[in-house]
Coordinates of C-alpha atoms in Angstrom, one line a residue:
Chain J
M20 CA 81.3 107.5 138.2
D21 CA 84.4 108.8 136.7
F22 CA 86.1 106.0 135.7
Y23 CA 88.6 107.6 133.8
K24 CA 90.1 108.6 136.9
K25 CA 88.8 105.2 138.6
F26 CA 90.9 103.3 137.3
I27 CA 93.3 105.0 135.8
V28 CA 97.5 103.8 136.3
N29 CA 98.4 107.3 138.7
P30 CA 101.5 108.2 137.0
D31 CA 102.3 109.5 141.1
K32 CA 100.3 106.2 143.2
K33 CA 101.7 103.3 143.2
A34 CA 99.1 100.8 142.0
D35 CA 99.4 97.2 142.7
V36 CA 97.6 94.7 140.5
R37 CA 96.8 92.5 144.1
E38 CA 95.4 94.0 146.1
I39 CA 92.2 95.1 143.3
D40 CA 88.7 93.6 143.9
T41 CA 88.2 92.3 140.4
S42 CA 84.7 91.0 140.7
R43 CA 83.3 94.7 142.4
T44 CA 81.1 96.4 139.8
F45 CA 80.8 100.0 141.8
G46 CA 76.6 100.0 141.9
W47 CA 76.7 98.8 137.9
D48 CA 74.8 96.2 138.0
D49 CA 71.3 95.8 136.4
R50 CA 71.5 94.4 132.3
E51 CA 69.5 97.1 131.0
K52 CA 70.9 100.0 132.6
I53 CA 74.1 98.6 131.7
A54 CA 73.4 98.2 127.8
A55 CA 71.2 101.0 127.3
R56 CA 74.4 103.5 128.7
L57 CA 76.7 101.1 126.1
A58 CA 75.0 101.7 123.6
G59 CA 75.5 105.4 124.1
N60 CA 78.3 105.3 124.6
V61 CA 79.1 103.0 121.4
R62 CA 77.2 105.2 119.3
I63 CA 79.8 108.6 120.7
M64 CA 82.5 106.7 119.5
Q65 CA 81.1 106.1 116.3
E66 CA 80.6 109.4 115.9
L67 CA 84.3 110.4 117.0
Q68 CA 85.8 107.9 115.2
Y69 CA 83.5 108.8 112.1
K70 CA 85.9 113.3 112.5
I71 CA 88.9 111.9 114.3
Y72 CA 88.8 109.6 110.7
A73 CA 87.9 112.9 108.7
E74 CA 90.3 115.4 110.3
N75 CA 93.5 113.3 109.2
R76 CA 95.2 114.1 111.9
Q77 CA 95.4 112.0 115.1
S78 CA 94.5 109.1 115.4
L79 CA 94.6 106.2 118.1
L80 CA 96.1 103.7 120.0
I81 CA 94.2 101.3 121.4
V82 CA 96.4 98.6 123.7
L83 CA 94.5 95.6 125.1
Q84 CA 96.6 93.4 127.8
A85 CA 95.3 90.2 130.3
M86 CA 95.4 87.1 131.0
D87 CA 94.9 84.8 129.2
A88 CA 90.4 84.4 128.9
G89 CA 90.8 87.6 130.8
G90 CA 88.2 88.5 127.8
K91 CA 90.5 91.2 125.1
D92 CA 88.6 89.1 122.3
G93 CA 85.9 89.5 124.6
T94 CA 85.9 93.4 124.2
I95 CA 86.4 93.1 121.0
N96 CA 83.2 91.6 119.8
N97 CA 80.7 93.6 122.1
V98 CA 82.0 96.9 122.3
L99 CA 85.1 97.9 120.0
W100 CA 83.2 95.4 117.2
T101 CA 81.5 99.2 116.4
L102 CA 84.1 100.8 115.2
N103 CA 83.9 101.6 111.4
P104 CA 86.9 99.1 109.3
Q105 CA 87.6 102.1 107.5
G106 CA 89.6 103.7 109.8
C107 CA 90.0 100.5 112.5
R108 CA 92.2 97.8 112.4
C109 CA 92.3 95.1 114.3
R110 CA 96.1 93.6 114.9
S111 CA 96.3 90.4 117.3
F112 CA 101.0 89.7 118.1
K113 CA 101.1 86.5 119.1
V114 CA 104.5 84.2 119.5
P115 CA 107.0 86.3 116.9
S116 CA 107.3 85.3 113.7
T117 CA 111.3 83.8 112.7
L118 CA 111.9 87.4 110.8
E119 CA 109.6 89.8 114.0
A120 CA 112.4 88.1 116.6
S121 CA 114.8 88.7 114.4
H122 CA 114.6 92.5 115.5
D123 CA 114.2 94.6 118.0
F124 CA 110.9 94.0 120.2
L125 CA 109.9 97.1 118.4
W126 CA 110.3 96.3 115.1
R127 CA 107.0 94.4 115.1
I128 CA 105.3 96.8 116.6
H129 CA 106.5 100.4 115.3
K130 CA 105.2 99.2 111.7
E131 CA 101.2 98.7 113.2
V132 CA 100.7 101.6 114.7
P133 CA 97.7 103.7 114.2
G134 CA 98.4 106.6 111.2
R135 CA 97.2 110.1 111.1
G136 CA 92.8 109.5 110.9
E137 CA 93.0 105.4 112.0
V138 CA 92.0 103.2 115.0
V139 CA 94.4 100.6 116.3
I140 CA 93.4 97.8 118.5
F141 CA 96.8 96.0 119.6
N142 CA 95.3 92.7 121.2
R143 CA 98.2 92.0 123.1
S144 CA 101.3 93.9 122.3
H145 CA 105.2 95.3 123.3
Y146 CA 104.0 94.9 126.6
E147 CA 104.5 90.7 125.9
S148 CA 108.0 91.7 125.7
V149 CA 108.0 92.3 129.3
L150 CA 105.7 90.5 130.7
V151 CA 105.9 86.3 129.0
E152 CA 109.4 87.2 128.6
R153 CA 110.1 88.8 132.1
V154 CA 108.2 86.2 134.0
H155 CA 109.9 82.1 131.7
E156 CA 113.5 84.6 132.3
M157 CA 113.5 84.8 128.5
C158 CA 114.9 88.3 129.7
P159 CA 117.7 89.4 131.9
R160 CA 117.2 92.2 134.3
K161 CA 119.2 94.6 133.2
I162 CA 117.6 94.5 129.1
L163 CA 113.5 94.2 130.7
E164 CA 115.2 97.7 133.0
K165 CA 116.3 99.2 129.5
R166 CA 113.1 97.9 127.9
Y167 CA 110.8 99.7 130.5
R168 CA 112.8 103.1 129.4
A169 CA 112.4 102.3 125.4
I170 CA 108.7 101.3 126.2
N171 CA 108.5 104.9 127.5
S172 CA 110.3 106.5 125.3
F173 CA 108.6 104.9 122.0
E174 CA 105.0 106.0 123.7
K175 CA 106.3 109.5 123.8
V176 CA 107.2 110.0 119.8
L177 CA 103.6 108.2 118.4
A178 CA 102.2 111.0 121.3
S179 CA 104.5 113.1 119.7
N180 CA 102.8 113.1 116.3
G181 CA 100.3 112.8 117.0
T182 CA 98.7 109.5 118.7
A183 CA 96.0 109.4 121.8
I184 CA 96.8 105.9 123.9
V185 CA 95.2 104.1 126.1
K186 CA 95.6 100.9 127.8
F187 CA 93.9 98.6 129.8
F188 CA 94.8 95.7 131.3
L189 CA 91.7 93.5 131.4
H190 CA 92.0 92.4 135.3
I191 CA 89.9 88.9 136.5
S192 CA 90.9 87.0 139.4
R193 CA 92.4 82.9 139.5
E194 CA 89.3 82.3 140.0
E195 CA 87.0 83.1 137.2
Q196 CA 90.3 82.1 134.7
L197 CA 89.1 78.5 136.0
K198 CA 85.8 79.1 135.8
R199 CA 86.1 80.1 132.5
F200 CA 88.4 77.5 131.7
G201 CA 84.8 75.4 132.6
E202 CA 82.7 76.9 130.2
R203 CA 85.0 77.0 127.2
L204 CA 86.0 72.6 127.7
D205 CA 82.4 72.8 127.3
D206 CA 81.3 74.5 124.4
P207 CA 82.8 72.3 122.0
R208 CA 83.1 75.3 119.0
K209 CA 85.7 76.9 121.4
H210 CA 87.5 73.6 122.5
W211 CA 90.6 75.1 119.0
K212 CA 90.8 77.8 121.7
I213 CA 92.1 75.5 124.8
S214 CA 95.8 74.2 124.7
E215 CA 97.5 72.8 127.7
S216 CA 100.2 75.5 127.6
D217 CA 97.2 77.6 129.4
Y218 CA 96.7 75.4 132.1
K219 CA 100.5 75.3 132.6
E220 CA 100.7 79.5 133.2
R221 CA 98.2 79.7 135.0
E222 CA 101.4 77.9 137.8
Y223 CA 102.9 81.2 136.8
W224 CA 100.2 83.5 138.4
D225 CA 101.5 85.2 141.4
D226 CA 104.5 86.0 138.9
Y227 CA 102.8 87.0 135.9
M228 CA 100.7 90.1 139.0
A229 CA 104.5 91.0 139.8
A230 CA 105.2 91.4 136.0
F231 CA 102.2 93.3 135.8
N232 CA 102.5 95.0 138.9
D233 CA 105.9 96.3 137.4
A234 CA 104.4 97.3 133.4
L235 CA 101.6 99.4 134.3
N236 CA 103.9 101.4 136.9
R237 CA 106.7 101.6 135.2
C238 CA 104.6 102.5 131.8
S239 CA 101.9 104.2 133.0
T240 CA 102.2 108.1 131.8
K241 CA 100.7 110.9 131.2
Y242 CA 100.7 110.5 127.8
A243 CA 100.1 107.0 127.3
P244 CA 97.8 105.9 130.7
W245 CA 97.3 102.5 131.7
F246 CA 93.3 101.7 133.0
I247 CA 93.1 98.6 135.5
I248 CA 89.7 97.0 135.0
P249 CA 88.1 95.0 137.4
A250 CA 87.0 92.1 134.4
D251 CA 85.3 89.3 136.5
N252 CA 81.7 90.9 135.6
K253 CA 81.8 90.8 131.5
L254 CA 79.0 93.3 131.3
F255 CA 81.2 96.0 133.9
R256 CA 84.5 95.4 131.9
N257 CA 82.5 96.6 128.2
L258 CA 80.8 99.7 130.3
A259 CA 84.1 101.0 131.6
V260 CA 86.1 100.1 128.6
S261 CA 83.3 102.5 126.7
E262 CA 83.4 104.8 128.9
I263 CA 87.0 104.7 129.6
L264 CA 87.4 105.1 125.6
V265 CA 84.7 107.7 125.0
K266 CA 86.5 110.2 127.3
T267 CA 89.8 109.4 125.3
M268 CA 87.9 111.0 122.3
R269 CA 86.1 113.8 123.4
K270 CA 89.5 114.7 124.6
M271 CA 91.5 114.1 121.3
D272 CA 88.7 116.2 120.5
P273 CA 88.3 116.5 117.2
Q274 CA 87.3 119.4 114.8
M275 CA 85.5 118.5 110.7
P276 CA 88.3 119.7 108.2
E277 CA 87.3 122.9 106.6
A278 CA 86.4 122.0 102.7
H279 CA 88.9 122.8 100.3
I280 CA 86.3 123.1 97.6
D281 CA 84.9 126.5 96.8
A282 CA 81.2 125.7 97.7
A283 CA 79.6 128.0 95.0
E284 CA 81.9 127.0 92.2
I285 CA 80.8 123.4 92.9
R286 CA 77.5 124.7 93.1
R287 CA 78.2 126.2 89.6
L288 CA 79.9 123.3 87.6
Y289 CA 76.2 121.0 90.0
H290 CA 73.9 122.9 88.3
R291 CA 76.0 122.8 84.2
A292 CA 75.6 119.3 85.1
A293 CA 72.6 119.2 86.0
N294 CA 71.1 121.9 83.0
G295 CA 72.4 119.0 81.0
N296 CA 75.3 121.1 80.1
P297 CA 79.0 118.8 79.6
A298 CA 80.8 118.9 83.0
Chain B
M2 CA 66.2 84.8 92.9
D3 CA 70.0 83.6 92.4
F4 CA 72.2 86.6 92.2
Y5 CA 75.8 85.4 92.0
K6 CA 73.9 83.6 89.1
K7 CA 72.3 86.7 87.8
F8 CA 75.5 89.1 87.9
I9 CA 78.3 87.2 87.9
V10 CA 80.7 88.2 85.0
N11 CA 81.1 85.5 82.5
P12 CA 84.4 84.4 80.9
D13 CA 83.2 83.0 78.5
K14 CA 80.4 86.1 77.0
K15 CA 80.6 89.3 76.8
A16 CA 79.6 91.7 79.2
D17 CA 78.6 96.0 78.5
V18 CA 78.4 97.9 81.3
R19 CA 76.5 100.4 78.8
E20 CA 74.2 98.4 78.1
I21 CA 73.0 97.2 82.0
D22 CA 70.0 99.2 84.1
T23 CA 71.5 100.1 86.7
S24 CA 68.4 101.1 88.2
R25 CA 66.7 98.1 88.8
T26 CA 66.0 95.9 91.8
F27 CA 64.2 92.9 90.1
G28 CA 60.6 92.9 92.7
W29 CA 63.1 93.7 95.4
D30 CA 61.6 97.0 96.8
D31 CA 59.8 96.1 100.3
R32 CA 62.5 98.3 103.1
E33 CA 60.9 95.8 105.3
K34 CA 61.2 92.4 103.1
I35 CA 65.2 93.9 102.3
A36 CA 65.8 94.6 105.7
A37 CA 65.4 91.2 107.0
R38 CA 66.8 89.2 104.0
L39 CA 70.0 91.8 105.0
A40 CA 70.4 90.8 108.9
G41 CA 69.6 86.9 107.9
N42 CA 72.7 87.4 105.7
V43 CA 75.0 89.1 108.0
R44 CA 73.7 87.0 110.3
I45 CA 75.7 83.3 107.9
M46 CA 78.2 86.2 106.8
Q47 CA 78.8 86.7 110.4
E48 CA 79.1 82.3 111.9
L49 CA 81.1 81.4 108.3
Q50 CA 83.4 84.5 109.7
Y51 CA 83.8 83.2 112.7
K52 CA 84.7 79.3 111.0
I53 CA 87.0 81.1 108.6
Y54 CA 88.9 83.0 111.2
A55 CA 89.2 80.4 113.6
E56 CA 89.9 77.2 110.4
N57 CA 92.9 79.5 110.0
R58 CA 93.6 77.4 106.4
Q59 CA 91.2 79.9 103.9
S60 CA 91.6 83.9 103.4
L61 CA 89.1 86.0 101.5
L62 CA 89.5 88.8 99.0
I63 CA 86.4 91.5 98.6
V64 CA 87.8 93.6 95.7
L65 CA 85.4 97.3 95.4
Q66 CA 85.6 99.7 92.6
A67 CA 82.8 102.3 91.8
M68 CA 82.5 105.8 90.2
D69 CA 83.3 108.3 92.2
A70 CA 79.8 108.3 95.2
G71 CA 79.2 104.8 93.2
G72 CA 78.6 103.6 97.0
K73 CA 81.9 102.3 98.2
D74 CA 82.2 103.1 101.8
G75 CA 78.4 103.0 101.9
T76 CA 79.0 98.7 101.0
I77 CA 81.1 99.0 103.8
N78 CA 79.5 100.8 106.1
N79 CA 76.4 99.2 106.3
V80 CA 77.0 95.4 105.1
L81 CA 80.4 94.9 105.4
W82 CA 80.7 96.4 109.0
T83 CA 78.9 93.7 110.7
L84 CA 81.9 91.8 110.0
N85 CA 84.8 90.6 113.2
P86 CA 87.4 93.7 112.9
Q87 CA 89.5 90.4 114.3
G88 CA 91.2 88.9 111.2
C89 CA 88.6 91.9 108.9
R90 CA 91.3 94.3 107.4
C91 CA 90.0 97.5 104.8
R92 CA 92.1 99.0 102.9
S93 CA 92.0 102.4 101.0
F94 CA 94.2 102.1 97.9
K95 CA 94.5 105.5 96.9
V96 CA 96.7 108.4 94.9
P97 CA 100.4 105.6 95.5
S98 CA 103.0 107.2 97.3
T99 CA 106.6 108.6 96.2
L100 CA 107.3 105.0 98.1
E101 CA 104.7 102.4 96.3
A102 CA 105.4 104.7 92.7
S103 CA 108.2 103.5 92.7
H104 CA 107.9 100.3 92.4
D105 CA 105.4 98.3 89.7
F106 CA 101.6 98.2 90.0
L107 CA 101.2 94.9 91.9
W108 CA 103.7 95.4 94.6
R109 CA 101.9 97.7 97.1
I110 CA 98.4 96.1 96.0
H111 CA 100.7 92.2 97.3
K112 CA 101.7 93.6 100.8
E113 CA 98.3 94.3 101.8
V114 CA 96.5 90.8 100.7
P115 CA 94.8 88.6 103.7
G116 CA 96.6 86.0 105.4
R117 CA 94.9 82.9 106.8
G118 CA 92.3 82.7 108.4
E119 CA 91.9 86.7 106.5
V120 CA 89.2 88.9 105.4
V121 CA 90.4 91.1 103.5
I122 CA 88.4 94.1 101.9
F123 CA 90.0 96.5 99.3
N124 CA 88.4 100.5 98.6
R125 CA 89.3 100.5 95.2
S126 CA 92.3 97.6 94.1
H127 CA 96.1 97.1 91.7
Y128 CA 92.8 98.0 89.5
E129 CA 92.7 101.9 89.4
S130 CA 96.2 100.2 87.2
V131 CA 94.1 99.6 84.5
L132 CA 90.8 102.2 84.6
V133 CA 92.6 105.5 85.7
E134 CA 95.8 105.0 84.8
R135 CA 93.7 104.5 81.1
V136 CA 91.6 106.2 80.8
H137 CA 94.1 109.8 81.1
E138 CA 96.8 108.3 78.4
M139 CA 99.5 107.2 81.8
C140 CA 99.6 103.9 80.8
P141 CA 100.2 102.8 77.0
R142 CA 98.7 100.5 75.4
K143 CA 101.2 98.1 75.6
I144 CA 101.7 97.3 79.4
L145 CA 98.0 98.0 79.6
E146 CA 97.7 94.7 77.7
K147 CA 100.5 93.4 80.4
R148 CA 98.6 94.7 83.2
Y149 CA 95.2 92.1 82.4
R150 CA 97.2 89.2 82.0
A151 CA 99.7 90.0 85.4
I152 CA 96.5 90.8 87.1
N153 CA 95.0 87.6 85.5
S154 CA 98.4 85.4 87.2
F155 CA 98.1 87.5 90.4
E156 CA 95.2 86.7 91.3
K157 CA 95.5 83.1 90.2
V158 CA 98.7 83.0 92.5
L159 CA 96.3 84.3 95.6
A160 CA 93.7 81.9 95.0
S161 CA 96.0 78.7 94.0
N162 CA 97.0 79.7 97.8
G163 CA 93.9 78.9 99.5
T164 CA 92.1 83.4 98.9
A165 CA 88.6 82.9 97.8
I166 CA 88.3 86.4 95.2
V167 CA 85.0 88.1 94.6
K168 CA 85.0 91.1 92.6
F169 CA 82.4 94.4 92.5
F170 CA 81.8 96.6 90.5
L171 CA 79.6 98.6 91.4
H172 CA 77.1 100.2 89.1
I173 CA 75.4 103.7 88.9
S174 CA 74.4 105.7 86.6
R175 CA 75.9 109.3 85.0
E176 CA 72.5 110.8 86.5
E177 CA 72.5 108.9 90.1
Q178 CA 76.2 110.0 90.5
L179 CA 74.8 113.9 89.6
K180 CA 72.2 113.3 91.9
R181 CA 74.5 111.8 95.1
F182 CA 77.3 115.2 94.1
G183 CA 74.0 117.3 94.9
E184 CA 73.5 115.5 98.1
R185 CA 76.3 115.9 99.3
L186 CA 76.5 119.9 98.3
D187 CA 73.3 119.7 100.5
D188 CA 75.1 117.5 103.9
P189 CA 77.9 119.8 104.8
R190 CA 78.8 116.9 106.8
K191 CA 79.7 116.1 103.6
H192 CA 81.7 118.5 101.9
W193 CA 85.3 118.1 102.7
K194 CA 84.5 114.4 100.7
I195 CA 83.8 116.9 97.5
S196 CA 86.7 117.6 95.4
E197 CA 86.5 119.8 92.0
S198 CA 88.0 116.6 90.3
D199 CA 84.7 114.9 90.5
Y200 CA 83.2 116.8 88.5
K201 CA 86.4 116.8 86.1
E202 CA 86.2 113.4 86.1
R203 CA 82.4 113.2 85.2
E204 CA 83.4 114.4 81.8
Y205 CA 85.7 111.2 81.2
W206 CA 82.7 108.8 82.1
D207 CA 82.6 107.0 78.3
D208 CA 86.7 106.0 78.9
Y209 CA 85.4 104.5 82.4
M210 CA 83.6 102.7 81.1
A211 CA 85.6 101.5 78.3
A212 CA 87.9 101.0 81.0
F213 CA 86.2 99.3 83.3
N214 CA 84.4 96.9 80.1
D215 CA 88.2 95.2 79.5
A216 CA 88.9 95.4 82.7
L217 CA 85.6 93.3 83.7
N218 CA 85.8 91.3 81.4
R219 CA 89.0 90.9 80.9
C220 CA 89.9 89.8 84.3
S221 CA 86.7 88.1 85.2
T222 CA 88.1 84.5 85.4
K223 CA 87.5 81.6 87.8
Y224 CA 89.5 82.0 90.5
A225 CA 88.7 85.5 91.0
P226 CA 84.9 86.4 89.2
W227 CA 83.7 89.5 88.6
F228 CA 80.3 90.8 90.2
I229 CA 78.1 94.1 87.9
I230 CA 75.9 95.2 91.5
P231 CA 73.7 97.7 89.4
A232 CA 74.6 100.3 92.2
D233 CA 71.8 103.3 91.9
N234 CA 69.2 101.8 94.5
K235 CA 71.1 101.8 97.8
L236 CA 69.1 99.3 99.4
F237 CA 69.4 96.7 96.7
R238 CA 72.7 97.0 96.2
N239 CA 74.0 95.9 99.9
L240 CA 71.2 92.8 99.3
A241 CA 73.2 91.7 96.3
V242 CA 76.1 92.4 97.5
S243 CA 75.5 90.3 100.7
E244 CA 74.1 87.0 98.6
I245 CA 76.7 86.8 96.5
L246 CA 79.3 86.9 99.7
V247 CA 77.4 83.8 101.4
K248 CA 77.2 82.0 98.7
T249 CA 81.1 82.7 98.1
M250 CA 81.8 81.7 101.5
R251 CA 79.6 79.2 101.9
K252 CA 81.7 77.8 98.7
M253 CA 84.5 77.9 100.7
D254 CA 83.3 76.3 103.3
P255 CA 85.4 76.4 106.4
Q256 CA 85.2 74.2 109.1
M257 CA 85.7 75.2 112.4
P258 CA 89.7 72.8 113.4
E259 CA 90.5 70.0 115.3
A260 CA 91.4 70.7 118.6
H261 CA 95.1 70.2 119.5
I262 CA 93.8 68.7 123.3
D263 CA 93.4 65.4 125.0
A264 CA 89.7 67.1 125.9
A265 CA 90.1 63.9 128.9
E266 CA 93.7 65.6 130.3
I267 CA 92.3 69.2 130.3
R268 CA 89.3 68.2 132.2
R269 CA 91.1 66.2 134.5
L270 CA 93.8 69.3 134.5
Y271 CA 90.8 71.9 134.8
H272 CA 89.2 69.1 138.3
R273 CA 92.5 69.4 140.1
A274 CA 93.2 72.7 139.4
A275 CA 89.5 73.4 141.1
N276 CA 89.7 71.0 143.4
G277 CA 92.4 73.0 144.7
N278 CA 95.8 71.4 144.0
P279 CA 98.1 73.7 141.9
A280 CA 97.7 73.6 137.8

């Protein structure tokens, strides 16, 4: 299966997150088969990350969005963890600080985008400004319209500067969310993650789905595509994310840089030093 | 063996890097034994990092310094890689940019120190300002004196704010460096890392060792100790770094935070939602 084609939000065709069966695994039900495939993908990603880092020309931005308990942390802990921290950063965007809130909605985001050779993971992102702020009517419709356009323009600037952008909506059902909240309740080590507001946000589920629909359809572009990942099944979710990342990084086609040395000259220096002469 | 005590630069006792046998392994010569011990340390570090992250009160700063080919990258790739990128950042300090150079020597450093709950790895650091800048006489002796004091004061501010600081000098011999340069020459994938200047810096070996001696002796403090790791043997170096990190993180003694929820109330919300009532 071509995960990339299967889950991309086609810029020319409307997608509706409400029509997607979040529990589907497309025949990928054998844990060991998935684990083996994932391990292979991880090796490919590590190899490609090394080349992106060495090449020092392009960069990769990975955006994760999901409802609470949708698996953003899990995807980082199980897939993205494998990337080398030299050249890979992870940035969470929580409720804006006073300083952040005193600027435009892209200010705090722009500061954190990847530089050349870097991979950056956004755990939540600028899309919060057209999701939570829309659902809670913190942003008038007219400004919202401007934000979609501003996001596309912003991402185009990044893409033109050599940043590959890939955006994942980890899509779980309302029932799956409740199940995961229940599991957190059963695990004292996870109690600190729970807040009452999680339950309050559940009441806005349909509004969130409508907000995701607009964000995904209006901001899935050739240069910064959205992917909707059926994410009730964690193993399948991990596999799907890794498959799409492998394809994205392969498209970047990073090249080991030419050595900027005269190998013969270096060899001469080396042998001089090895023979005890000062070098 | 207590690696922490063995390799710490005692604030009250002069250390001399020139007197240290960089090839010693203190009886740790069995690859499998080292690998098993390292794997155990990694699990402990991961568990403690999770707690530091959840606790969200303290932070950890790991400084790596070494001569070229001394193993900074290798230590990151083989030991520190295992930390969760959510809550762990790696920052390399190269030749200062124009903007960086237009500020004091701690400006670019201060911006990157860990916030609460974070682990940050410095691949090179503010110590470059008392190493390379001293060796190449870019910094007069009088200013150098001020810098040592400024560093101690700066690190004290961080420590007072809840940052544990641990600084590693990965110490290789001049011969070991040459051997590693030779290995890079033999591996085309590593050619992009080689520059002629590596060989030029070798000529200043003794000056560097004198500079390290002063930096380590003057800036090893109770709140920010230096460790000199015999690093000719990569496996032993990895093990030693992991042992000292485990001890440092244990001393931090991070605690899982109290859940800021009323578990009974959450359970009520959960059961109401599970029974099909809107919640």
